[in-house]
Coordinates of C-alpha atoms in Angstrom, one line a residue:
M129 CA 0.0 0.0 0.0
L130 CA 2.9 2.4 0.8
E131 CA 4.3 1.7 -2.7
K132 CA 1.0 2.6 -4.3
F133 CA 0.9 5.8 -2.2
L134 CA 4.4 6.7 -3.2
N135 CA 3.4 6.4 -6.9
I136 CA 1.4 9.6 -6.5
F137 CA 4.7 11.6 -6.1
R138 CA 6.4 9.8 -9.0
V139 CA 4.1 11.3 -11.5
P140 CA 5.1 15.0 -12.0
D141 CA 1.7 16.3 -13.0
L142 CA -0.1 14.4 -10.3
R143 CA 2.5 15.4 -7.7
K144 CA 2.0 19.1 -8.6
R145 CA -1.8 18.7 -8.3
V146 CA -1.7 17.0 -4.9
L147 CA 0.9 19.5 -3.5
F148 CA -1.1 22.4 -4.9
T149 CA -4.3 21.1 -3.2
L150 CA -2.5 20.6 0.1
G151 CA -1.0 24.1 -0.1
L152 CA -4.4 25.8 -0.6
L153 CA -6.0 23.7 2.2
A154 CA -3.1 24.9 4.4
I155 CA -3.9 28.5 3.5
Y156 CA -7.6 27.9 4.3
R157 CA -6.6 26.5 7.8
L158 CA -4.3 29.5 8.3
G159 CA -7.1 31.9 7.5
A160 CA -9.3 30.0 9.9
Q161 CA -7.1 31.2 12.7
I162 CA -7.4 34.9 12.0
P163 CA -10.2 36.5 14.1
T164 CA -12.6 39.1 12.9
P165 CA -11.8 42.5 14.6
G166 CA -14.0 43.9 17.3
I167 CA -15.2 40.6 18.8
N168 CA -15.2 39.8 22.5
S169 CA -14.0 36.2 22.1
K170 CA -14.6 35.2 25.7
L171 CA -18.3 36.1 25.6
L172 CA -18.7 34.5 22.2
D173 CA -17.2 31.3 23.4
Q174 CA -19.4 31.2 26.5
F175 CA -22.4 31.8 24.2
F176 CA -21.5 28.9 21.9
H177 CA -20.8 26.7 24.9
T178 CA -24.4 27.2 26.0
Q179 CA -25.6 26.7 22.4
G180 CA -23.8 23.4 21.9
G181 CA -26.9 21.4 21.4
S182 CA -28.7 24.0 19.3
A183 CA -28.8 25.0 15.7
L184 CA -25.7 27.2 16.0
G185 CA -23.7 24.4 17.5
L186 CA -24.6 22.2 14.4
L187 CA -23.8 25.1 12.0
D188 CA -20.4 25.6 13.8
M189 CA -19.5 22.0 13.1
F190 CA -19.9 22.5 9.4
T191 CA -17.7 25.6 9.4
G192 CA -14.9 23.8 11.3
G193 CA -15.2 25.9 14.4
N194 CA -14.8 29.2 12.4
L195 CA -18.2 30.5 13.5
R196 CA -17.4 29.8 17.2
R197 CA -14.1 31.6 17.0
F198 CA -15.6 34.1 14.5
T199 CA -12.7 34.1 12.2
I200 CA -12.6 35.8 8.8
F201 CA -13.9 32.5 7.3
A202 CA -16.9 32.4 9.7
L203 CA -19.5 32.1 7.0
G204 CA -17.7 29.2 5.4
I205 CA -18.7 27.9 1.9
M206 CA -22.5 28.0 2.7
P207 CA -23.2 31.2 0.7
Y208 CA -21.7 29.7 -2.4
I209 CA -23.6 26.5 -2.0
T210 CA -26.9 28.5 -1.5
A211 CA -26.1 30.5 -4.7
S212 CA -25.4 27.4 -6.6
I213 CA -28.7 25.9 -5.5
I214 CA -30.6 29.0 -6.6
F215 CA -29.1 28.9 -10.1
Q216 CA -29.6 25.2 -10.5
L217 CA -33.2 25.6 -9.6
L218 CA -33.5 28.5 -12.1
T219 CA -32.0 26.5 -14.9
V220 CA -35.0 24.1 -14.5
V221 CA -37.8 26.6 -14.3
Y222 CA -36.4 29.5 -16.3
E223 CA -36.0 28.7 -20.0
P224 CA -33.3 31.4 -20.9
L225 CA -31.0 30.0 -18.3
A226 CA -31.6 26.5 -19.5
R227 CA -30.7 27.5 -23.0
M228 CA -27.6 29.2 -21.8
Q229 CA -26.5 26.1 -19.9
K230 CA -26.9 24.1 -23.1
E231 CA -24.7 26.5 -25.1
G232 CA -21.6 24.8 -23.8
E233 CA -18.5 26.1 -22.0
L234 CA -19.4 29.8 -22.7
G235 CA -22.9 29.5 -21.2
R236 CA -21.6 27.6 -18.1
R237 CA -18.9 30.3 -17.6
K238 CA -21.6 33.0 -17.6
I239 CA -23.7 31.1 -15.1
T240 CA -20.7 30.6 -12.9
Q241 CA -19.9 34.3 -13.0
W242 CA -23.5 35.1 -11.9
T243 CA -23.2 32.5 -9.1
R244 CA -20.1 34.3 -7.8
Y245 CA -22.0 37.7 -7.8
L246 CA -24.9 36.1 -5.9
T247 CA -22.5 34.5 -3.4
V248 CA -21.1 37.9 -2.5
I249 CA -24.6 39.4 -2.1
L250 CA -25.8 36.5 0.1
A251 CA -22.6 36.7 2.2
A252 CA -23.1 40.4 2.7
F253 CA -26.7 39.9 3.8
Q254 CA -25.7 37.1 6.2
S255 CA -22.8 39.3 7.5
I256 CA -25.2 42.1 8.2
A257 CA -27.6 39.8 10.1
I258 CA -24.7 38.4 12.2
A259 CA -23.2 41.8 12.9
F260 CA -26.6 43.2 14.1
G261 CA -27.1 40.1 16.3
L262 CA -23.7 40.3 18.0
N263 CA -24.0 44.1 18.4
S264 CA -27.4 43.8 20.1
Q265 CA -26.2 41.1 22.5
G266 CA -23.1 43.1 23.6
M267 CA -20.5 40.6 22.4
V268 CA -18.3 43.3 20.7
T269 CA -15.6 45.6 21.7
I270 CA -16.3 48.1 18.9
S271 CA -20.0 49.0 19.0
G272 CA -22.0 50.9 16.5
P273 CA -22.0 51.3 12.7
S274 CA -18.2 50.9 12.5
F275 CA -18.4 47.3 13.8
I276 CA -21.2 46.4 11.4
L277 CA -19.3 47.9 8.4
L278 CA -16.0 46.2 9.4
T279 CA -17.7 42.8 10.0
V280 CA -19.6 42.9 6.7
L281 CA -16.4 43.8 4.8
T282 CA -14.4 41.1 6.6
L283 CA -16.8 38.2 6.3
T284 CA -17.8 39.0 2.7
T285 CA -14.2 39.2 1.6
G286 CA -13.4 35.9 3.5
T287 CA -16.3 34.1 1.7
A288 CA -15.1 35.4 -1.7
F289 CA -11.6 34.2 -0.9
I290 CA -12.9 30.8 0.1
M291 CA -14.9 30.6 -3.1
W292 CA -11.7 31.4 -5.1
L293 CA -9.7 28.7 -3.2
G294 CA -12.4 26.1 -4.0
E295 CA -12.4 27.0 -7.7
Q296 CA -8.6 26.9 -7.9
I297 CA -8.5 23.4 -6.2
T298 CA -11.1 22.1 -8.7
D299 CA -9.3 23.6 -11.7
R300 CA -5.7 23.0 -10.9
G301 CA -5.7 20.6 -8.0
I302 CA -7.2 17.2 -7.3
G303 CA -10.8 16.5 -6.2
N304 CA -13.8 18.9 -5.8
G305 CA -12.6 22.1 -4.2
M306 CA -15.8 23.0 -2.4
S307 CA -16.2 19.5 -1.0
L308 CA -12.6 19.4 0.2
L309 CA -13.0 22.7 2.1
I310 CA -16.0 21.3 3.9
F311 CA -14.1 18.0 4.4
T312 CA -11.2 20.0 6.0
G313 CA -13.5 22.0 8.3
I314 CA -15.1 18.8 9.6
V315 CA -11.8 16.8 10.0
V316 CA -10.2 19.4 12.2
G317 CA -13.1 18.8 14.7
L318 CA -12.2 15.1 15.1
P319 CA -9.4 15.6 17.7
R320 CA -11.8 17.8 19.7
G321 CA -14.4 15.0 19.5
M322 CA -11.9 12.5 20.7
A323 CA -10.8 14.8 23.6
D324 CA -14.5 15.2 24.5
M325 CA -14.9 11.4 24.7
V326 CA -11.7 11.0 26.9
E327 CA -13.0 13.8 29.1
K328 CA -16.3 12.0 29.6
I329 CA -14.5 8.8 30.6
K330 CA -12.4 10.7 33.1
T331 CA -15.3 12.5 34.6
N332 CA -17.5 9.4 34.5
A333 CA -20.2 11.6 32.7
W334 CA -22.7 8.7 32.3
G335 CA -22.0 6.9 35.6
S336 CA -21.1 3.3 35.6
F337 CA -22.3 3.0 32.0
T338 CA -19.7 5.5 30.7
V339 CA -17.0 3.0 29.5
L340 CA -19.5 0.7 27.9
A341 CA -21.2 3.6 26.2
V342 CA -17.9 4.8 24.7
L343 CA -17.1 1.3 23.5
L344 CA -20.5 1.0 21.9
L345 CA -19.9 4.4 20.3
V346 CA -16.6 3.2 18.7
V347 CA -18.2 0.0 17.5
A348 CA -21.1 2.1 16.0
M349 CA -18.6 4.4 14.3
V350 CA -16.8 1.5 12.6
G351 CA -20.1 -0.1 11.6
L352 CA -21.4 3.2 10.3
V353 CA -18.2 3.7 8.2
A354 CA -18.6 0.2 6.7
F355 CA -22.3 0.8 6.0
I356 CA -21.5 4.1 4.2
V357 CA -18.8 2.6 2.1
Y358 CA -21.0 -0.3 1.2
V359 CA -23.9 1.9 0.1
E360 CA -21.7 4.4 -1.7
R361 CA -20.3 1.6 -3.8
S362 CA -23.6 -0.2 -4.4
E363 CA -25.1 0.0 -7.9
R364 CA -27.9 -1.3 -9.9
R365 CA -26.6 -2.9 -13.1
I366 CA -28.9 -2.8 -16.2
P367 CA -27.9 -5.4 -18.8
V368 CA -27.1 -3.9 -22.2
Q369 CA -26.6 -5.9 -25.4
S370 CA -25.0 -4.5 -28.5
A371 CA -26.4 -5.5 -31.9
R372 CA -24.4 -7.6 -34.2
R373 CA -23.3 -6.2 -37.5
I374 CA -21.1 -7.2 -40.4
V375 CA -18.3 -4.8 -41.4
G376 CA -16.5 -6.2 -44.4
R377 CA -15.7 -9.8 -43.5
R378 CA -15.7 -9.2 -39.8
Q379 CA -18.6 -9.5 -37.4
M380 CA -18.7 -6.8 -34.8
G381 CA -20.9 -6.2 -31.8
G382 CA -23.0 -8.8 -30.0
V383 CA -21.1 -7.9 -26.7
S384 CA -23.0 -8.0 -23.4
S385 CA -22.3 -5.2 -20.9
H386 CA -24.2 -3.3 -18.3
L387 CA -25.3 0.2 -17.4
P388 CA -24.3 0.9 -13.8
L389 CA -26.7 3.1 -11.7
K390 CA -25.4 4.1 -8.3
V391 CA -27.8 3.8 -5.4
N392 CA -26.7 7.1 -4.1
S393 CA -25.8 9.0 -7.3
G394 CA -26.1 12.4 -5.6
G395 CA -23.4 11.6 -3.0
V396 CA -23.3 14.0 -0.1
M397 CA -24.7 16.9 -2.2
P398 CA -28.4 16.5 -1.1
V399 CA -27.3 16.7 2.6
I400 CA -25.0 19.7 2.0
F401 CA -27.8 21.5 0.0
A402 CA -30.4 20.8 2.7
S403 CA -28.1 21.9 5.5
S404 CA -27.2 25.1 3.6
L405 CA -30.8 26.1 3.1
L406 CA -31.7 25.4 6.7
S407 CA -28.7 27.5 7.9
V408 CA -30.5 30.7 6.7
P409 CA -33.3 30.6 9.3
L410 CA -30.7 29.6 11.9
L411 CA -28.8 32.8 11.3
A412 CA -32.0 34.8 11.0
S413 CA -33.1 33.6 14.5
Q414 CA -30.3 35.6 16.1
M415 CA -31.5 38.9 14.7
A416 CA -33.1 41.3 17.2
F417 CA -36.3 42.0 15.3
V418 CA -36.9 38.2 15.0
Q419 CA -36.4 37.7 18.7
S420 CA -38.7 40.6 19.6
S421 CA -41.6 39.2 17.5
K422 CA -43.6 36.5 19.2
F423 CA -44.7 34.9 15.9
L424 CA -41.3 34.9 14.2
S425 CA -39.5 33.7 17.4
K426 CA -42.0 30.8 17.7
V427 CA -41.4 29.9 14.0
M428 CA -37.6 30.0 14.5
T429 CA -37.9 27.9 17.7
N430 CA -39.6 25.2 15.7
L431 CA -36.9 25.3 13.1
Q432 CA -34.1 24.3 15.5
P433 CA -32.4 20.9 15.2
G434 CA -34.2 18.2 17.1
E435 CA -37.6 19.9 16.7
P436 CA -40.1 17.8 14.8
W437 CA -40.9 20.4 12.2
Y438 CA -37.2 21.0 11.5
E439 CA -36.5 17.3 11.1
L440 CA -39.5 16.9 8.8
L441 CA -38.4 19.8 6.6
Y442 CA -34.8 18.5 6.7
M443 CA -35.9 15.0 5.5
G444 CA -38.1 16.6 2.8
L445 CA -35.3 18.7 1.5
I446 CA -32.9 15.7 1.3
I447 CA -35.5 13.7 -0.7
F448 CA -36.1 16.7 -3.0
F449 CA -32.4 17.4 -3.6
A450 CA -31.7 13.7 -4.2
Y451 CA -34.2 13.7 -7.0
F452 CA -33.3 17.2 -8.2
Y453 CA -29.5 16.4 -8.4
I454 CA -30.0 13.1 -10.2
S455 CA -32.3 14.9 -12.8
I456 CA -29.4 17.2 -13.6
V457 CA -26.5 14.8 -13.8
F458 CA -28.4 11.8 -15.3
R459 CA -30.7 12.2 -18.3
P460 CA -32.5 8.9 -19.3
D461 CA -33.6 10.4 -22.7
D462 CA -30.0 11.2 -23.7
I463 CA -28.8 7.7 -22.6
A464 CA -31.6 6.0 -24.6
D465 CA -30.9 8.1 -27.6
N466 CA -27.1 7.3 -27.5
M467 CA -27.9 3.6 -27.1
R468 CA -30.2 3.7 -30.1
K469 CA -27.5 5.4 -32.2
S470 CA -24.8 2.9 -31.2
G471 CA -27.0 -0.1 -31.9
S472 CA -27.2 -1.1 -28.2
F473 CA -30.4 -2.1 -26.4
I474 CA -31.7 -3.5 -23.1
P475 CA -32.9 -7.1 -23.6
G476 CA -36.7 -7.2 -23.6
I477 CA -37.1 -3.4 -23.8
R478 CA -37.7 -1.6 -27.1
P479 CA -35.3 1.2 -28.0
G480 CA -36.3 4.8 -27.7
R481 CA -39.0 6.0 -25.4
R482 CA -39.6 2.6 -23.8
T483 CA -35.9 2.4 -22.9
S484 CA -35.9 5.9 -21.4
D485 CA -39.0 5.1 -19.3
Y486 CA -37.5 1.9 -18.1
I487 CA -34.2 3.6 -17.0
N488 CA -36.3 6.4 -15.4
D489 CA -38.4 4.0 -13.4
I490 CA -35.3 2.2 -12.0
L491 CA -33.7 5.6 -11.2
T492 CA -36.9 6.7 -9.3
R493 CA -36.8 3.6 -7.1
I494 CA -33.1 3.5 -6.3
T495 CA -33.0 7.3 -5.7
L496 CA -35.7 6.9 -3.0
V497 CA -33.6 4.2 -1.4
G498 CA -30.5 6.5 -1.5
A499 CA -32.5 9.4 0.0
V500 CA -33.8 7.2 2.9
Y501 CA -30.2 6.1 3.5
L502 CA -29.0 9.8 3.6
I503 CA -31.8 10.6 6.0
L504 CA -30.9 7.8 8.4
I505 CA -27.3 8.7 8.4
S506 CA -28.1 12.4 8.9
L507 CA -30.3 11.8 11.9
V508 CA -27.4 10.2 13.9
P509 CA -25.7 13.4 15.1
T510 CA -29.0 15.0 16.0
F511 CA -29.9 12.1 18.2
F512 CA -26.6 12.3 20.0
L513 CA -26.5 16.0 20.2
S514 CA -30.0 17.2 21.1
G515 CA -32.3 14.2 20.6
F516 CA -35.7 14.4 18.9
H517 CA -38.1 16.7 20.8
L518 CA -41.2 14.7 20.1
N519 CA -42.5 15.6 23.5
H520 CA -43.2 19.1 22.1
L521 CA -45.9 17.6 19.9
W522 CA -49.4 17.5 21.4
L523 CA -51.0 14.1 21.4
V524 CA -53.9 12.8 23.3
G525 CA -52.8 10.5 26.1
G526 CA -49.3 12.1 26.3
F527 CA -47.6 9.3 24.5
F528 CA -44.4 11.2 23.6
E529 CA -44.1 12.5 27.2
K530 CA -43.4 8.9 28.3
L531 CA -40.4 8.5 26.0
P532 CA -36.9 8.1 27.7
A533 CA -34.9 11.2 28.3
F534 CA -32.1 10.3 26.0
V535 CA -34.6 10.2 23.1
T536 CA -36.1 13.6 23.7
S537 CA -33.0 15.4 25.1
G538 CA -30.1 13.5 23.5
L539 CA -26.8 12.8 25.1
H540 CA -25.5 16.3 24.6
M541 CA -22.5 15.0 22.8
N542 CA -21.0 16.3 19.6
F543 CA -21.0 13.2 17.5
Y544 CA -18.1 13.9 15.2
F545 CA -17.7 10.3 14.3
G546 CA -21.0 9.7 12.5
G547 CA -24.0 11.1 10.7
T548 CA -23.7 14.0 8.4
S549 CA -20.1 14.7 9.2
L550 CA -19.0 11.2 8.6
L551 CA -21.0 10.9 5.5
I552 CA -19.3 14.0 4.0
V553 CA -15.8 12.8 5.2
V554 CA -16.2 9.3 3.8
G555 CA -17.9 10.5 0.6
V556 CA -15.3 13.2 -0.2
A557 CA -12.4 10.9 0.7
M558 CA -13.7 8.2 -1.6
D559 CA -14.3 10.6 -4.5
T560 CA -10.8 12.1 -4.1
A561 CA -9.2 8.7 -3.9
N562 CA -11.0 7.6 -7.1
Q563 CA -9.8 10.6 -9.0
I564 CA -6.2 10.0 -7.8
E565 CA -6.6 6.3 -8.7
S566 CA -7.8 7.1 -12.2
Q567 CA -4.9 9.5 -12.7
L568 CA -2.5 6.7 -11.7
I569 CA -4.1 4.0 -13.9
M570 CA -4.1 6.4 -16.8
R571 CA -0.3 6.7 -16.4
H572 CA 0.2 2.9 -16.2
Y573 CA 0.6 2.8 -12.4
D574 CA -1.3 0.5 -10.0
G575 CA -4.3 2.0 -8.2
F576 CA -5.3 1.7 -4.6
S577 CA -7.9 -1.0 -4.9
P578 CA -6.9 -4.6 -5.5
R579 CA -8.9 -4.9 -8.7
S580 CA -7.1 -2.0 -10.3
G581 CA -3.9 -2.4 -12.2
R582 CA -1.7 -1.2 -15.0
I583 CA -3.4 -0.6 -18.3
R584 CA -2.5 -3.5 -20.6
G585 CA -1.4 -2.6 -24.1
R586 CA -2.4 -4.4 -27.2
K587 CA -1.0 -7.9 -27.5
T588 CA 1.5 -8.5 -30.4
W589 CA 1.4 -11.8 -32.2

């Protein structure tokens, strides 16, 4: 395995890409240590310590602790993701944008440019909301308009710089830049999670059950990793037969193959999209005019992690984005048309429209399975962090009031080793490893997996 890893640095182009990616990630981590001016860090840390099981605690986990420390990268990559979601939705419902996207590289560059502009606008609005919230709660050392202007300028510039870093990694590095930035922000929280587990053992936080609980937690982590890897590599294979044809004196075609459809084709993107959209009301809930309004404050209270309405909305968004993402990256009509032109067909299915409908039906079923899998994985950290507040639902007989406390209140533990964070870490790590492996195989080197090997040249007789 060490020999295969060293092969990365024996290929000049791949070595430059990997080192370039690591360098930009190091710059990202360096910027995550620079605090925003005018913040009382002690009061802010105390506030986040009390909000550990709330929405802000969950949002801080996605930013890699930047929101808690209120660094220049406090907003993270979420404004860019939100802007990307908006334009992807518009390309479906707004015909001029759809035509522009089909124009090729020029149209995609124009949409990317507009996405950058919208990212800056969203970052500015979020910065204003955060600045007013911190100013109203007295967590600043520079009060008044000067602090608001300085915070908006700092956070918006930081978000624009993160967006540039992600694009540079995607273009000149290895892997998806935006996903790797989120990956880095989550991974840096793993030592803190391990220290939290050790501290709970030392303080005997759960009584005599503490050691057994930690052991069960580690076993659950390993099992969850194995489950994620298994599902991420699972696929539905549709048999494909190519028609036989005579070219000169040679018979060509007649080869059996398959069309692989991944169970979770969207990867971690539905979870990231859903979390990004739900982060907007989380930030809005800290604004003064929202807290002063009884109606708005009640709505925002129901949109906190662990609340039934929040979890229902979260699950609905994951299902929606799972289908939405697959509709963008996978088009059954195009696949059926290409199969018809190449003379291939699915046994028992007529070419053309029937083939497209058949592929679409299979995609619909397996995408639902993938969405349910994402929901189950995403609910794990909420269960450990804050539980599911089903007791807030009114029901005759008080059924939910009789549930155990660990179900309705959680274990108040930042579960860095599972759920959404682990799904993103494993998914991004697998995608990046696959890209590196494809680069190695393309250059006649062995890949990481046992089934991969050097590309064999044509045999000479």
